[in-house]
Amino acid sequence: MLLSLFGLMFWALVVAVPVWIFAGLFPALLSALCVVVFAHMRNLWQLQRMARWLSGTDLLADGRWRGIWAEIVQRIQRLLVQREKQVAVARHRLQRFLEAIQASPDGVTLLDDQGRIEWCNDMAAKHLGLDAQRDLLQHVVHLVRDPVFSKYFAQDAHDSEVLIEGRSNSLSQHVKLSVHLYAFGEGQQLLMTRDITSVSLADAMRRDFVANVSHEIRTPLTVLSGFVETLQTIPLAEEERQSYLHLMSVQAERMQSLVADLLTLSQLEGSLPPGKHEKTPVPELMAQVFSDASALSAVLSGHEGEERGPVHELVFEPAPAWIFLGVRSELLSAISNLVSNAVRYTPAGGRIHVKWSRNTDWVTFSVTDTGPGIAPEHLPRLSERFYRVDRSRSRETGGTGLGLAIAKHVAQRHGGELRIESQVGVGSTFMLVFPASRMEYMDGETSSVSL
Ligand code: ADP
């Protein structure tokens, strides 16, 4: 600036001094004035050029600027480059921030001070049935048409969340959403949505489970306390007393089995999947299962006092010389449940066929009976806790309703599964399928043990 002022004075002097010498003071002053006017006109022209340049789009292009104008343009260009870098960094950060919110398992919707949608992530769009592009600037209450939500939105304070039905409901599943509004900025709001379908399902299952357990325990308890009262108040003949005591012990045993099964289930659910260090010889295990099955079949004959024997044809194929690599008590429990079910549900005279088989990938334990069979609609629910097809037969024979749930858990914990095939009027086959790696061959040549 100072330089250009000196430049102007220099040129005014260069022109005015010779004129002063040759033509006198007045023409000299006039010529100096002409120089100043010329310089001023030139600056006005440059200013106009600059105004045009500033309103253009390509501010970083090289124009032909001189002197102080070149300096001004350079400074503006430097500032522009700096600002562009800052904008790029801010844009990158915003992008990463939005990506992070997109990745959130919860729905996030930003609302302006009027309650209109400014932005929402994909999860919020899915939860609330929104279109992230089309529904921008629409009022959220017009789109989320749920009376509970409308009432909640209209409140002044939103200290807690509310539960509403999700939009991704299908016939088979009702989606439950937890919705919470948080205030931020100047009147804006953050709408958080969370899918709590599985949590509420788990809650409902827990409530059902507690109700079922209470019901299962209450029945024998009521019977027991009735007998106790009778024994206390009515003088009975010895024979009657013995019969009452027998019935009482049956009910007590029922409660014991229920508690034992509940404990087994909770242990199965609460412990880590079993390793392969525990080794159980299959023949020894099957010998125990066979003797238990024979005893149960004899007991179920109901021929009091007579010499009892199994009333079913129990066909146990020779147990293979294998060693199970898993928890012995769990395998015994699973197999015993399947075999005892076959005995309990198959009428006297029926046939129960037990065998092990193997292919390269899997080993299978199967029990086939000639019992009543199970209708297809029951099969998917059969391993649910307390699910029974034949309630009275289950109770009569001391069933707890937990046997198949235990068998399924045991199979899954060992990397396998429980399979059921059944035909009404023909019979059923229950299978425990384990990965072949869970079974190793015994040393030596003993290939099988007959039962
Ligand atoms: P429960 O103690 O009642 O036998 P389970 O979980 O072992 O409970 O079995 C569930 C239901 O499956 C039983 O109540 C019964 O109705 C049915 N079921 C199980 N095994 C058989 C079978 N071999 N034949 C017919 N029905 C069976």
mmCIF file of N, CA and C and ligand atoms in Angstrom, residues 341-342 344-345 369 372-374 382 387-390 394 399-405 428 430, ligand 1:
data_model
loop_
_atom_site.group_PDB
_atom_site.id
_atom_site.type_symbol
_atom_site.label_atom_id
_atom_site.label_comp_id
_atom_site.label_asym_id
_atom_site.label_seq_id
_atom_site.Cartn_x
_atom_site.Cartn_y
_atom_site.Cartn_z
ATOM 1 N N ASN A 341 -38.810 -92.545 27.792
ATOM 2 C CA ASN A 341 -40.017 -92.069 27.095
ATOM 3 C C ASN A 341 -40.606 -93.178 26.237
ATOM 4 N N ALA A 342 -39.729 -93.875 25.501
ATOM 5 C CA ALA A 342 -40.203 -94.952 24.626
ATOM 6 C C ALA A 342 -40.935 -96.004 25.460
ATOM 7 N N ARG A 344 -42.301 -95.566 28.450
ATOM 8 C CA ARG A 344 -43.495 -95.012 29.106
ATOM 9 C C ARG A 344 -44.651 -94.802 28.141
ATOM 10 N N TYR A 345 -44.327 -94.429 26.896
ATOM 11 C CA TYR A 345 -45.427 -94.107 25.978
ATOM 12 C C TYR A 345 -45.842 -95.293 25.090
ATOM 13 N N ASP A 369 -39.727 -96.805 18.678
ATOM 14 C CA ASP A 369 -40.761 -97.562 19.410
ATOM 15 C C ASP A 369 -41.982 -97.781 18.535
ATOM 16 N N PRO A 372 -47.717 -94.832 20.254
ATOM 17 C CA PRO A 372 -48.846 -94.177 19.563
ATOM 18 C C PRO A 372 -48.410 -93.236 18.447
ATOM 19 N N GLY A 373 -47.140 -92.831 18.444
ATOM 20 C CA GLY A 373 -46.688 -91.853 17.445
ATOM 21 C C GLY A 373 -47.157 -90.455 17.827
ATOM 22 N N ILE A 374 -46.602 -89.460 17.134
ATOM 23 C CA ILE A 374 -46.905 -88.067 17.478
ATOM 24 C C ILE A 374 -47.325 -87.337 16.201
ATOM 25 N N LEU A 382 -42.019 -80.119 20.564
ATOM 26 C CA LEU A 382 -41.896 -81.222 21.511
ATOM 27 C C LEU A 382 -40.779 -81.030 22.541
ATOM 28 N N TYR A 387 -43.818 -78.974 27.431
ATOM 29 C CA TYR A 387 -44.769 -79.234 26.345
ATOM 30 C C TYR A 387 -45.083 -80.725 26.333
ATOM 31 N N ARG A 388 -46.347 -81.045 26.372
ATOM 32 C CA ARG A 388 -46.737 -82.456 26.382
ATOM 33 C C ARG A 388 -47.839 -82.690 25.372
ATOM 34 N N VAL A 389 -47.767 -83.836 24.697
ATOM 35 C CA VAL A 389 -48.847 -84.207 23.787
ATOM 36 C C VAL A 389 -49.879 -84.964 24.611
ATOM 37 N N ASP A 390 -49.367 -85.946 25.326
ATOM 38 C CA ASP A 390 -50.258 -86.784 26.116
ATOM 39 C C ASP A 390 -50.027 -86.450 27.587
ATOM 40 N N SER A 394 -48.178 -88.723 30.549
ATOM 41 C CA SER A 394 -46.938 -88.190 31.108
ATOM 42 C C SER A 394 -47.009 -88.190 32.630
ATOM 43 N N GLY A 399 -43.745 -88.447 34.339
ATOM 44 C CA GLY A 399 -43.002 -87.527 33.457
ATOM 45 C C GLY A 399 -42.948 -86.121 34.044
ATOM 46 N N THR A 400 -41.872 -85.416 33.742
ATOM 47 C CA THR A 400 -41.746 -84.042 34.256
ATOM 48 C C THR A 400 -42.003 -83.020 33.145
ATOM 49 N N GLY A 401 -42.021 -83.475 31.899
ATOM 50 C CA GLY A 401 -42.195 -82.533 30.785
ATOM 51 C C GLY A 401 -40.883 -81.859 30.400
ATOM 52 N N LEU A 402 -39.774 -82.346 30.974
ATOM 53 C CA LEU A 402 -38.478 -81.686 30.705
ATOM 54 C C LEU A 402 -37.489 -82.619 29.998
ATOM 55 N N GLY A 403 -37.883 -83.894 29.839
ATOM 56 C CA GLY A 403 -36.942 -84.890 29.306
ATOM 57 C C GLY A 403 -36.369 -84.524 27.945
ATOM 58 N N LEU A 404 -37.224 -84.142 27.012
ATOM 59 C CA LEU A 404 -36.733 -83.844 25.655
ATOM 60 C C LEU A 404 -35.956 -82.532 25.628
ATOM 61 N N ALA A 405 -36.365 -81.580 26.495
ATOM 62 C CA ALA A 405 -35.604 -80.317 26.572
ATOM 63 C C ALA A 405 -34.171 -80.619 27.014
ATOM 64 N N SER A 428 -42.474 -93.946 16.894
ATOM 65 C CA SER A 428 -41.583 -92.785 16.816
ATOM 66 C C SER A 428 -40.127 -93.219 16.880
ATOM 67 N N PHE A 430 -36.530 -91.356 18.054
ATOM 68 C CA PHE A 430 -35.824 -90.197 18.610
ATOM 69 C C PHE A 430 -34.332 -90.441 18.425
HETATM 70 P P1 ADP B 1 -42.494 -86.056 29.661
HETATM 71 O O1 ADP B 1 -41.834 -86.052 30.963
HETATM 72 O O2 ADP B 1 -43.889 -85.527 29.696
HETATM 73 O O3 ADP B 1 -42.392 -87.356 28.959
HETATM 74 P P2 ADP B 1 -40.703 -85.103 27.620
HETATM 75 O O4 ADP B 1 -40.077 -83.787 27.424
HETATM 76 O O5 ADP B 1 -39.812 -86.266 27.805
HETATM 77 O O6 ADP B 1 -41.717 -84.950 28.808
HETATM 78 O O7 ADP B 1 -41.614 -85.380 26.360
HETATM 79 C C1 ADP B 1 -42.505 -84.385 25.927
HETATM 80 C C2 ADP B 1 -43.760 -84.999 25.334
HETATM 81 O O8 ADP B 1 -43.454 -85.673 24.128
HETATM 82 C C3 ADP B 1 -44.369 -86.054 26.202
HETATM 83 O O9 ADP B 1 -45.244 -85.481 27.148
HETATM 84 C C4 ADP B 1 -45.112 -86.908 25.212
HETATM 85 O O10 ADP B 1 -46.396 -86.379 24.976
HETATM 86 C C5 ADP B 1 -44.289 -86.814 23.970
HETATM 87 N N1 ADP B 1 -43.402 -87.971 23.777
HETATM 88 C C6 ADP B 1 -42.110 -88.089 24.152
HETATM 89 N N2 ADP B 1 -41.604 -89.276 23.788
HETATM 90 C C7 ADP B 1 -42.611 -89.939 23.164
HETATM 91 C C8 ADP B 1 -42.726 -91.237 22.568
HETATM 92 N N3 ADP B 1 -41.689 -92.090 22.517
HETATM 93 N N4 ADP B 1 -43.914 -91.553 22.014
HETATM 94 C C9 ADP B 1 -44.941 -90.713 22.031
HETATM 95 N N5 ADP B 1 -44.911 -89.487 22.600
HETATM 96 C C10 ADP B 1 -43.768 -89.101 23.160
#
